Amino acid sequence: MKPSAEAGLRATRGLYRSLHTTTAPRAGPTLDSVLENLSPAVSKFGDLVADYGKGSYVWSTDGRKHLDMATGIGVLSTGHCHPRVVAAIQEQAGRMIMAQQNIFPASRPMVDLVERFRDIMPPSLTQYLFVSSGSEAVDNAIKIARSATGRQNVIAFDGAFHGRTYGAMAATTSKTVYRQTFGPLPSGVLAAPYPYCLHCKARAAAGGLGYGLAPNVPGVGADYAGRACCGGPLEALEWMLKMHSAPADTAAILIEPILGEGGFLTPPPGFLDALRVLCDRHGILLIFDEVQAGMARTGTWWSHQQLSAAQPDMLLFAKGIASGFPFAGLAARPQLFQAMSPGMLGGTYGGSTLGCAAAAATIDVIREEDLLGNATARGAQLMRGLLDVASRFPAVVDTIRFLPPLNVSEEEIDAALSIFEDSLAEAVRDCT
Ligand SMILES: Cc1ncc(COP(=O)(O)O)c(C=O)c1O
């Protein structure tokens, strides 16, 4: 049984459900008062008006307190308003709000950030381009890949979400709604099958588990190394290079090492290594989009480090990098910029002083509070708890993502699991 879309939405809303009312409900501004002025094309999962946040909690204008397991879709890595991050932004705002990167090639907080990046980026990616959103990072990566290789095509993967600007949208296939009526899209962006056993046509054709038959496929965990791929997705990619996009026309392979919007899927062991070998064989660049899964979320600085020792030619970051301040960019091998002229890349707000200060403070907090360790421990706790809940609802197949802050506590994860189970029970009751 699959709960109706409405019931599924109610379960999702359960994640925003009030844990308890801290004050009597009061009459603050409501969504109704502004709804007709907001674009209906932006999806709205609830009817709350956010007032303020602290740690893992958000208070809405009606006075209720909410446990936040979405954190701005994985943005608030250090929770809401971490005092260190707030102080860094406040101090920087008092010193200099804007140091435009063409006028001032670097600012004091950018120097601080670059020093920290040297320690956390893959060693061969020593040059950084700063922008303001994940989509911009993706668009720039496509530009750089085309320019550096002189080739035009980029191969992305089915189910990926890379963003909403035209270049990023062309590489996004997680839902048709992101592209619907917006075409024509830029040409030269193709989608290969993502290596996911549940939807693997090759595996189904070979008589193995295919769509609708696979059991829960756990994410990165103790059993990860034991998972085996039938080899179909890699073969499909090699066919693409024979039949759709010759290696000589293929600039890059772009992949989220762990699919985010596409359902938190991990590729089977060896897949990223095999991509690296394939790319090296054909002179294709390998780009890891770490916008959602990166920045310590999996317990290592970058999610690909959980899966493989393979290093990308470019790594894209955004979301959790600056604890909620709009900041993004990419790290690349310096050779990729060599043939480019000054002016080919840029942007008014790229490398903003406030974003750099927030990102440097975020990295310090992750280090000093051992949030890599906490993400690992709380991730394991959440996975155990969710598998336990799943065992009590064997017929439910919807995908719901949890993106808690990296400093979430053990008690908060337990509370989230219990709220989620109640919401699930309610949704299932409604559709039986
Ligand atoms: C993996 C990935 N790449 C790119 C993006 C686009 O980032 P932004 O929304 O900041 O443009 C997202 C956003 O969800 C993402 O998850």
CSV table of C-alpha atoms and ligand atoms in Angstrom, one decimal:
chain,number,residue,atom,x,y,z
A,1,MET,CA,0.0,0.0,0.0
A,2,LYS,CA,1.2,3.5,-0.8
A,3,PRO,CA,-0.3,6.3,1.2
A,4,SER,CA,-2.0,8.9,-1.0
A,5,ALA,CA,0.0,12.0,-1.9
A,6,GLU,CA,-2.0,14.0,0.6
A,7,ALA,CA,-1.4,11.4,3.4
A,8,GLY,CA,2.3,11.4,2.5
A,9,LEU,CA,2.4,15.1,2.8
A,10,ARG,CA,0.8,15.0,6.2
A,11,ALA,CA,3.5,12.6,7.3
A,12,THR,CA,6.1,15.0,6.0
A,13,ARG,CA,4.4,17.8,7.9
A,14,GLY,CA,4.7,15.7,11.0
A,15,LEU,CA,8.4,16.5,10.9
A,16,TYR,CA,7.4,20.1,11.5
A,17,ARG,CA,4.8,19.2,14.1
A,18,SER,CA,4.9,21.2,17.3
A,19,LEU,CA,6.8,19.3,20.1
A,20,HIS,CA,5.0,21.3,22.7
A,21,THR,CA,3.5,24.7,23.0
A,22,THR,CA,5.8,26.9,24.9
A,23,THR,CA,3.4,29.8,25.2
A,24,ALA,CA,-0.3,30.1,24.7
A,25,PRO,CA,-0.9,30.4,21.0
A,26,ARG,CA,-0.8,34.0,20.1
A,27,ALA,CA,-1.8,36.1,17.1
A,28,GLY,CA,1.4,36.8,15.2
A,29,PRO,CA,1.5,37.3,11.5
A,30,THR,CA,-0.1,34.4,9.6
A,31,LEU,CA,0.7,32.9,6.2
A,32,ASP,CA,-2.8,33.9,5.0
A,33,SER,CA,-1.9,37.6,5.4
A,34,VAL,CA,0.8,37.3,2.7
A,35,LEU,CA,-0.1,34.2,0.7
A,36,GLU,CA,-1.6,36.0,-2.2
A,37,ASN,CA,1.7,38.0,-2.6
A,38,LEU,CA,3.9,34.9,-2.7
A,39,SER,CA,4.5,33.0,-5.9
A,40,PRO,CA,2.4,29.9,-5.9
A,41,ALA,CA,5.1,28.2,-8.0
A,42,VAL,CA,7.3,27.7,-4.9
A,43,SER,CA,6.1,24.6,-3.1
A,44,LYS,CA,5.0,25.1,0.5
A,45,PHE,CA,5.1,22.1,2.8
A,46,GLY,CA,3.4,23.8,5.8
A,47,ASP,CA,1.5,26.9,6.9
A,48,LEU,CA,4.0,28.1,9.5
A,49,VAL,CA,5.5,31.6,9.6
A,50,ALA,CA,9.0,31.3,11.0
A,51,ASP,CA,9.8,33.7,13.8
A,52,TYR,CA,13.2,32.6,15.3
A,53,GLY,CA,15.4,29.6,15.7
A,54,LYS,CA,17.9,28.2,18.1
A,55,GLY,CA,19.8,24.9,17.8
A,56,SER,CA,17.5,22.2,16.5
A,57,TYR,CA,14.3,24.3,17.2
A,58,VAL,CA,12.3,26.8,15.4
A,59,TRP,CA,9.5,29.0,16.9
A,60,SER,CA,6.7,30.1,14.6
A,61,THR,CA,4.8,33.3,15.0
A,62,ASP,CA,1.9,31.5,16.7
A,63,GLY,CA,4.2,30.8,19.6
A,64,ARG,CA,4.7,27.1,18.9
A,65,LYS,CA,8.1,25.4,19.2
A,66,HIS,CA,9.1,22.9,16.4
A,67,LEU,CA,11.9,20.3,16.2
A,68,ASP,CA,13.5,21.0,12.9
A,69,MET,CA,14.6,17.9,11.0
A,70,ALA,CA,14.8,19.7,7.6
A,71,THR,CA,17.2,22.6,8.6
A,72,GLY,CA,16.6,24.6,5.5
A,73,ILE,CA,17.1,21.4,3.4
A,74,GLY,CA,20.4,20.5,4.9
A,75,VAL,CA,21.7,24.1,5.2
A,76,LEU,CA,21.9,24.8,8.9
A,77,SER,CA,24.8,22.5,9.6
A,78,THR,CA,25.5,24.0,13.0
A,79,GLY,CA,21.9,24.4,13.9
A,80,HIS,CA,19.9,27.6,14.0
A,81,CYS,CA,21.9,30.6,15.1
A,82,HIS,CA,25.0,28.9,16.5
A,83,PRO,CA,26.6,31.6,18.7
A,84,ARG,CA,30.0,31.3,17.0
A,85,VAL,CA,28.5,31.8,13.5
A,86,VAL,CA,26.2,34.6,14.6
A,87,ALA,CA,29.2,36.4,16.3
A,88,ALA,CA,31.3,36.0,13.1
A,89,ILE,CA,28.6,37.4,10.9
A,90,GLN,CA,27.8,40.3,13.3
A,91,GLU,CA,31.5,41.2,13.7
A,92,GLN,CA,32.1,41.1,9.9
A,93,ALA,CA,28.9,43.1,9.2
A,94,GLY,CA,30.3,45.8,11.5
A,95,ARG,CA,33.6,45.8,9.7
A,96,MET,CA,32.7,45.4,6.0
A,97,ILE,CA,29.5,44.0,4.4
A,98,MET,CA,30.8,43.9,0.9
A,99,ALA,CA,34.2,43.6,-0.7
A,100,GLN,CA,33.4,43.0,-4.4
A,101,GLN,CA,35.8,40.4,-5.7
A,102,ASN,CA,36.8,42.2,-8.9
A,103,ILE,CA,37.6,45.4,-7.0
A,104,PHE,CA,39.2,43.7,-4.0
A,105,PRO,CA,40.4,40.2,-5.1
A,106,ALA,CA,40.4,39.0,-1.5
A,107,SER,CA,39.1,40.1,1.8
A,108,ARG,CA,40.3,39.3,5.3
A,109,PRO,CA,37.5,36.7,5.9
A,110,MET,CA,38.3,35.2,2.5
A,111,VAL,CA,41.9,34.7,3.5
A,112,ASP,CA,40.7,33.0,6.7
A,113,LEU,CA,38.4,30.7,4.7
A,114,VAL,CA,41.0,29.8,2.2
A,115,GLU,CA,43.4,28.8,5.0
A,116,ARG,CA,40.7,26.4,6.3
A,117,PHE,CA,39.8,25.1,2.9
A,118,ARG,CA,43.4,24.0,2.4
A,119,ASP,CA,42.9,21.5,5.2
A,120,ILE,CA,39.5,20.1,4.2
A,121,MET,CA,39.5,20.0,0.4
A,122,PRO,CA,40.9,17.0,-1.5
A,123,PRO,CA,44.6,17.8,-1.9
A,124,SER,CA,44.7,18.2,-5.7
A,125,LEU,CA,41.8,20.8,-5.7
A,126,THR,CA,43.7,23.9,-4.8
A,127,GLN,CA,41.8,26.7,-6.6
A,128,TYR,CA,38.4,27.9,-5.5
A,129,LEU,CA,35.7,29.8,-7.2
A,130,PHE,CA,33.1,31.4,-4.8
A,131,VAL,CA,29.5,32.0,-5.8
A,132,SER,CA,26.2,32.4,-3.9
A,133,SER,CA,24.1,29.2,-4.6
A,134,GLY,CA,24.5,25.6,-5.5
A,135,SER,CA,23.0,26.1,-8.9
A,136,GLU,CA,25.6,28.7,-9.8
A,137,ALA,CA,28.3,26.3,-8.7
A,138,VAL,CA,26.9,23.7,-11.0
A,139,ASP,CA,26.6,26.1,-14.0
A,140,ASN,CA,30.2,27.3,-13.4
A,141,ALA,CA,31.5,23.7,-13.2
A,142,ILE,CA,29.8,23.0,-16.6
A,143,LYS,CA,31.4,26.1,-18.1
A,144,ILE,CA,34.8,25.3,-16.7
A,145,ALA,CA,34.6,21.6,-17.9
A,146,ARG,CA,33.6,22.7,-21.4
A,147,SER,CA,36.3,25.4,-21.6
A,148,ALA,CA,39.1,23.2,-20.2
A,149,THR,CA,38.4,20.2,-22.4
A,150,GLY,CA,37.1,21.9,-25.5
A,151,ARG,CA,34.3,19.3,-25.4
A,152,GLN,CA,30.6,20.1,-25.1
A,153,ASN,CA,28.7,17.2,-23.4
A,154,VAL,CA,28.2,16.5,-19.7
A,155,ILE,CA,26.8,13.2,-18.5
A,156,ALA,CA,24.8,13.4,-15.3
A,157,PHE,CA,22.6,10.7,-13.6
A,158,ASP,CA,18.9,9.9,-13.5
A,159,GLY,CA,17.4,11.1,-10.3
A,160,ALA,CA,19.9,13.8,-9.7
A,161,PHE,CA,19.1,17.3,-8.5
A,162,HIS,CA,21.7,19.9,-9.5
A,163,GLY,CA,19.6,23.1,-9.3
A,164,ARG,CA,17.2,25.4,-11.1
A,165,THR,CA,19.3,27.7,-13.3
A,166,TYR,CA,19.3,26.6,-16.9
A,167,GLY,CA,22.6,24.7,-16.9
A,168,ALA,CA,21.9,23.0,-13.6
A,169,MET,CA,18.3,22.3,-14.6
A,170,ALA,CA,19.5,20.6,-17.7
A,171,ALA,CA,21.3,18.1,-15.4
A,172,THR,CA,18.4,17.7,-13.0
A,173,THR,CA,16.1,14.7,-13.5
A,174,SER,CA,14.8,14.0,-10.0
A,175,LYS,CA,11.3,15.2,-10.9
A,176,THR,CA,9.7,16.6,-14.1
A,177,VAL,CA,8.2,19.5,-12.3
A,178,TYR,CA,11.7,21.2,-12.2
A,179,ARG,CA,11.8,21.4,-16.0
A,180,GLN,CA,8.2,21.4,-17.0
A,181,THR,CA,7.3,24.1,-19.5
A,182,PHE,CA,10.7,25.7,-19.2
A,183,GLY,CA,12.4,24.2,-22.3
A,184,PRO,CA,14.2,24.3,-24.5
A,185,LEU,CA,17.0,23.4,-22.1
A,186,PRO,CA,20.7,23.9,-23.0
A,187,SER,CA,21.8,21.0,-25.2
A,188,GLY,CA,24.7,18.6,-24.4
A,189,VAL,CA,23.6,17.4,-21.0
A,190,LEU,CA,22.7,13.7,-20.8
A,191,ALA,CA,21.5,11.4,-18.0
A,192,ALA,CA,22.9,8.0,-17.3
A,193,PRO,CA,21.1,5.4,-15.1
A,194,TYR,CA,22.0,5.9,-11.4
A,195,PRO,CA,23.3,2.7,-9.9
A,196,TYR,CA,20.3,1.9,-7.6
A,197,CYS,CA,19.4,-1.7,-7.3
A,198,LEU,CA,15.7,-1.0,-6.7
A,199,HIS,CA,15.3,0.6,-10.2
A,200,CYS,CA,18.1,-1.2,-12.0
A,201,LYS,CA,16.9,-2.5,-15.3
A,202,ALA,CA,20.0,-4.6,-15.9
A,203,ARG,CA,19.6,-6.4,-12.6
A,204,ALA,CA,15.9,-7.0,-13.3
A,205,ALA,CA,16.6,-8.3,-16.8
A,206,ALA,CA,19.2,-10.7,-15.4
A,207,GLY,CA,16.5,-12.1,-13.1
A,208,GLY,CA,17.8,-10.3,-10.0
A,209,LEU,CA,16.0,-7.9,-7.8
A,210,GLY,CA,14.5,-5.1,-9.8
A,211,TYR,CA,11.9,-2.5,-9.4
A,212,GLY,CA,9.4,-3.3,-6.7
A,213,LEU,CA,11.2,-6.3,-5.4
A,214,ALA,CA,14.2,-5.0,-3.6
A,215,PRO,CA,14.3,-4.9,0.2
A,216,ASN,CA,15.3,-1.7,2.1
A,217,VAL,CA,18.6,-0.6,0.6
A,218,PRO,CA,20.4,0.9,3.6
A,219,GLY,CA,22.7,3.9,3.0
A,220,VAL,CA,26.3,4.0,4.1
A,221,GLY,CA,26.6,1.6,7.0
A,222,ALA,CA,28.2,-1.4,8.3
A,223,ASP,CA,26.9,-3.6,5.5
A,224,TYR,CA,28.0,-1.2,2.7
A,225,ALA,CA,31.1,-3.0,1.7
A,226,GLY,CA,29.1,-6.2,1.3
A,227,ARG,CA,26.8,-4.8,-1.3
A,228,ALA,CA,27.4,-5.9,-4.8
A,229,CYS,CA,26.5,-4.2,-8.1
A,230,CYS,CA,25.5,-6.3,-11.1
A,231,GLY,CA,27.6,-4.0,-13.2
A,232,GLY,CA,24.7,-2.8,-15.3
A,233,PRO,CA,24.9,0.9,-14.6
A,234,LEU,CA,28.6,1.1,-15.5
A,235,GLU,CA,27.9,-0.9,-18.7
A,236,ALA,CA,25.1,1.5,-19.5
A,237,LEU,CA,27.5,4.5,-19.1
A,238,GLU,CA,30.0,2.8,-21.4
A,239,TRP,CA,27.2,2.3,-23.9
A,240,MET,CA,26.4,6.0,-23.7
A,241,LEU,CA,30.0,6.8,-24.5
A,242,LYS,CA,29.6,4.6,-27.5
A,243,MET,CA,26.2,5.5,-28.7
A,244,HIS,CA,25.2,9.0,-27.4
A,245,SER,CA,28.3,11.0,-26.6
A,246,ALA,CA,31.7,10.0,-27.9
A,247,PRO,CA,34.5,10.4,-25.3
A,248,ALA,CA,35.9,13.1,-27.6
A,249,ASP,CA,32.7,15.1,-27.1
A,250,THR,CA,32.3,14.4,-23.4
A,251,ALA,CA,33.7,17.1,-21.1
A,252,ALA,CA,32.6,15.8,-17.8
A,253,ILE,CA,30.7,13.2,-15.7
A,254,LEU,CA,28.7,15.0,-13.0
A,255,ILE,CA,27.5,13.0,-10.0
A,256,GLU,CA,26.2,13.6,-6.5
A,257,PRO,CA,28.2,10.9,-4.7
A,258,ILE,CA,25.1,10.4,-2.6
A,259,LEU,CA,21.8,11.3,-4.3
A,260,GLY,CA,20.1,14.0,-2.1
A,261,GLU,CA,16.7,15.1,-3.5
A,262,GLY,CA,16.7,11.8,-5.4
A,263,GLY,CA,16.2,9.9,-2.2
A,264,PHE,CA,19.5,9.6,-0.2
A,265,LEU,CA,20.8,6.8,-2.4
A,266,THR,CA,24.4,5.6,-2.2
A,267,PRO,CA,26.1,4.0,-5.2
A,268,PRO,CA,27.4,0.5,-4.8
A,269,PRO,CA,31.0,0.0,-3.6
A,270,GLY,CA,33.5,0.6,-6.4
A,271,PHE,CA,31.2,2.7,-8.5
A,272,LEU,CA,33.0,6.0,-7.9
A,273,ASP,CA,36.4,4.3,-8.4
A,274,ALA,CA,35.1,2.9,-11.7
A,275,LEU,CA,34.0,6.4,-12.8
A,276,ARG,CA,37.5,7.7,-12.0
A,277,VAL,CA,39.1,5.0,-14.1
A,278,LEU,CA,36.6,5.6,-17.0
A,279,CYS,CA,37.2,9.4,-16.9
A,280,ASP,CA,41.0,9.0,-16.8
A,281,ARG,CA,40.8,6.6,-19.7
A,282,HIS,CA,39.0,9.1,-21.9
A,283,GLY,CA,40.2,12.4,-20.6
A,284,ILE,CA,36.8,13.2,-19.1
A,285,LEU,CA,36.6,15.4,-16.0
A,286,LEU,CA,34.9,13.9,-12.9
A,287,ILE,CA,32.8,16.4,-10.9
A,288,PHE,CA,31.3,15.6,-7.5
A,289,ASP,CA,28.3,17.7,-6.5
A,290,GLU,CA,28.7,17.7,-2.7
A,291,VAL,CA,26.1,20.5,-2.3
A,292,GLN,CA,23.7,18.5,-0.2
A,293,ALA,CA,25.7,15.4,1.1
A,294,GLY,CA,28.9,17.2,1.7
A,295,MET,CA,30.2,19.5,4.5
A,296,ALA,CA,30.4,16.9,7.2
A,297,ARG,CA,26.9,15.6,6.8
A,298,THR,CA,28.0,12.0,6.5
A,299,GLY,CA,30.7,12.1,9.2
A,300,THR,CA,33.5,13.0,6.8
A,301,TRP,CA,34.0,16.4,5.3
A,302,TRP,CA,32.8,15.2,1.9
A,303,SER,CA,30.4,12.3,1.3
A,304,HIS,CA,32.6,10.7,-1.4
A,305,GLN,CA,35.2,10.0,1.2
A,306,GLN,CA,32.7,7.6,2.8
A,307,LEU,CA,32.6,5.6,-0.4
A,308,SER,CA,35.9,5.8,-2.2
A,309,ALA,CA,39.5,7.1,-2.3
A,310,ALA,CA,38.8,8.5,-5.8
A,311,GLN,CA,39.3,12.2,-6.1
A,312,PRO,CA,37.3,14.4,-8.4
A,313,ASP,CA,38.6,17.1,-10.7
A,314,MET,CA,36.0,19.5,-9.3
A,315,LEU,CA,34.0,19.5,-6.0
A,316,LEU,CA,30.9,21.7,-5.6
A,317,PHE,CA,29.8,23.0,-2.2
A,318,ALA,CA,26.9,25.1,-1.0
A,319,LYS,CA,24.1,24.6,1.6
A,320,GLY,CA,25.8,23.6,4.9
A,321,ILE,CA,29.1,25.4,4.1
A,322,ALA,CA,28.0,28.6,5.8
A,323,SER,CA,25.4,27.5,8.3
A,324,GLY,CA,22.6,29.2,6.4
A,325,PHE,CA,24.3,32.2,4.9
A,326,PRO,CA,24.0,32.1,1.1
A,327,PHE,CA,27.4,30.9,0.1
A,328,ALA,CA,28.7,28.4,-2.4
A,329,GLY,CA,31.4,27.5,-4.8
A,330,LEU,CA,33.7,25.0,-6.3
A,331,ALA,CA,37.2,23.6,-5.7
A,332,ALA,CA,39.1,22.6,-8.8
A,333,ARG,CA,42.5,21.4,-10.1
A,334,PRO,CA,44.3,24.6,-11.0
A,335,GLN,CA,45.1,23.2,-14.5
A,336,LEU,CA,41.4,23.6,-15.4
A,337,PHE,CA,41.6,27.4,-15.2
A,338,GLN,CA,44.8,27.7,-17.0
A,339,ALA,CA,43.4,28.5,-20.5
A,340,MET,CA,40.8,30.9,-19.2
A,341,SER,CA,41.1,34.6,-19.4
A,342,PRO,CA,40.2,37.0,-16.5
A,343,GLY,CA,36.6,38.0,-16.7
A,344,MET,CA,35.3,34.7,-18.0
A,345,LEU,CA,34.0,33.8,-14.6
A,346,GLY,CA,32.7,35.9,-11.7
A,347,GLY,CA,29.7,37.5,-10.2
A,348,THR,CA,28.9,40.5,-8.1
A,349,TYR,CA,28.4,38.7,-4.8
A,350,GLY,CA,30.9,35.8,-5.2
A,351,GLY,CA,33.1,35.4,-2.2
A,352,SER,CA,31.0,37.8,-0.1
A,353,THR,CA,32.7,38.9,3.2
A,354,LEU,CA,29.8,37.8,5.3
A,355,GLY,CA,29.6,34.4,3.5
A,356,CYS,CA,33.3,33.8,4.0
A,357,ALA,CA,33.1,34.8,7.7
A,358,ALA,CA,30.1,32.4,8.2
A,359,ALA,CA,31.9,29.6,6.4
A,360,ALA,CA,35.1,30.0,8.3
A,361,ALA,CA,33.2,30.0,11.6
A,362,THR,CA,31.2,26.9,10.5
A,363,ILE,CA,34.4,25.0,9.8
A,364,ASP,CA,35.8,26.0,13.2
A,365,VAL,CA,32.6,24.8,15.0
A,366,ILE,CA,32.6,21.5,13.1
A,367,ARG,CA,36.2,20.9,14.2
A,368,GLU,CA,36.0,22.2,17.7
A,369,GLU,CA,32.7,20.5,18.6
A,370,ASP,CA,33.6,17.3,16.8
A,371,LEU,CA,30.6,17.4,14.6
A,372,LEU,CA,32.1,14.8,12.3
A,373,GLY,CA,31.9,12.4,15.3
A,374,ASN,CA,28.4,13.6,16.2
A,375,ALA,CA,27.1,13.2,12.7
A,376,THR,CA,28.4,9.6,12.6
A,377,ALA,CA,26.9,8.7,16.0
A,378,ARG,CA,23.6,10.4,15.5
A,379,GLY,CA,23.4,9.2,11.9
A,380,ALA,CA,23.8,5.6,13.1
A,381,GLN,CA,21.1,6.2,15.8
A,382,LEU,CA,18.7,7.7,13.3
A,383,MET,CA,19.3,4.8,10.8
A,384,ARG,CA,18.7,2.2,13.5
A,385,GLY,CA,15.6,4.0,14.7
A,386,LEU,CA,14.2,4.5,11.2
A,387,LEU,CA,14.7,0.8,10.3
A,388,ASP,CA,12.9,-0.1,13.5
A,389,VAL,CA,10.0,2.2,12.6
A,390,ALA,CA,10.0,0.8,9.0
A,391,SER,CA,9.7,-2.7,10.4
A,392,ARG,CA,6.4,-1.7,12.0
A,393,PHE,CA,5.1,-0.2,8.7
A,394,PRO,CA,6.1,-2.8,6.2
A,395,ALA,CA,3.6,-1.6,3.5
A,396,VAL,CA,4.8,2.0,3.4
A,397,VAL,CA,7.1,2.8,0.6
A,398,ASP,CA,7.4,6.7,0.5
A,399,THR,CA,10.7,8.3,0.8
A,400,ILE,CA,11.1,11.0,3.5
A,401,ARG,CA,14.5,12.7,4.0
A,402,PHE,CA,15.8,13.7,7.4
A,403,LEU,CA,18.4,16.5,7.5
A,404,PRO,CA,19.0,17.3,11.2
A,405,PRO,CA,21.7,19.8,12.2
A,406,LEU,CA,25.1,18.1,12.7
A,407,ASN,CA,25.0,19.1,16.4
A,408,VAL,CA,21.7,17.4,17.0
A,409,SER,CA,21.5,15.6,20.4
A,410,GLU,CA,20.7,12.0,21.1
A,411,GLU,CA,17.4,13.1,22.9
A,412,GLU,CA,16.4,15.2,19.9
A,413,ILE,CA,16.9,12.3,17.5
A,414,ASP,CA,14.8,10.1,19.8
A,415,ALA,CA,12.1,12.8,19.9
A,416,ALA,CA,12.1,13.1,16.1
A,417,LEU,CA,11.7,9.3,15.7
A,418,SER,CA,8.8,9.2,18.0
A,419,ILE,CA,7.0,12.2,16.3
A,420,PHE,CA,7.7,10.7,12.9
A,421,GLU,CA,6.2,7.3,14.0
A,422,ASP,CA,3.1,9.0,15.3
A,423,SER,CA,2.7,11.0,12.0
A,424,LEU,CA,3.2,7.8,10.0
A,425,ALA,CA,0.6,6.0,12.0
A,426,GLU,CA,-1.8,8.9,11.5
A,427,ALA,CA,-1.2,9.0,7.7
A,428,VAL,CA,-1.6,5.2,7.4
A,429,ARG,CA,-4.8,5.3,9.5
A,430,ASP,CA,-6.2,8.0,7.1
A,431,CYS,CA,-5.7,5.9,4.0
A,432,THR,CA,-7.0,2.6,5.2
B,1,LIG,C1,23.0,18.2,-4.8
B,1,LIG,C2,22.5,19.6,-5.1
B,1,LIG,N1,23.1,20.4,-6.0
B,1,LIG,C3,22.7,21.6,-6.3
B,1,LIG,C4,21.7,22.2,-5.6
B,1,LIG,C5,21.2,23.6,-6.0
B,1,LIG,O1,21.5,24.4,-4.9
B,1,LIG,P1,20.8,25.8,-4.7
B,1,LIG,O2,19.4,25.5,-4.3
B,1,LIG,O3,21.6,26.5,-3.7
B,1,LIG,O4,20.9,26.5,-6.0
B,1,LIG,C6,21.0,21.4,-4.7
B,1,LIG,C7,19.9,22.0,-3.9
B,1,LIG,O5,19.1,21.3,-3.3
B,1,LIG,C8,21.4,20.1,-4.4
B,1,LIG,O6,20.8,19.3,-3.5
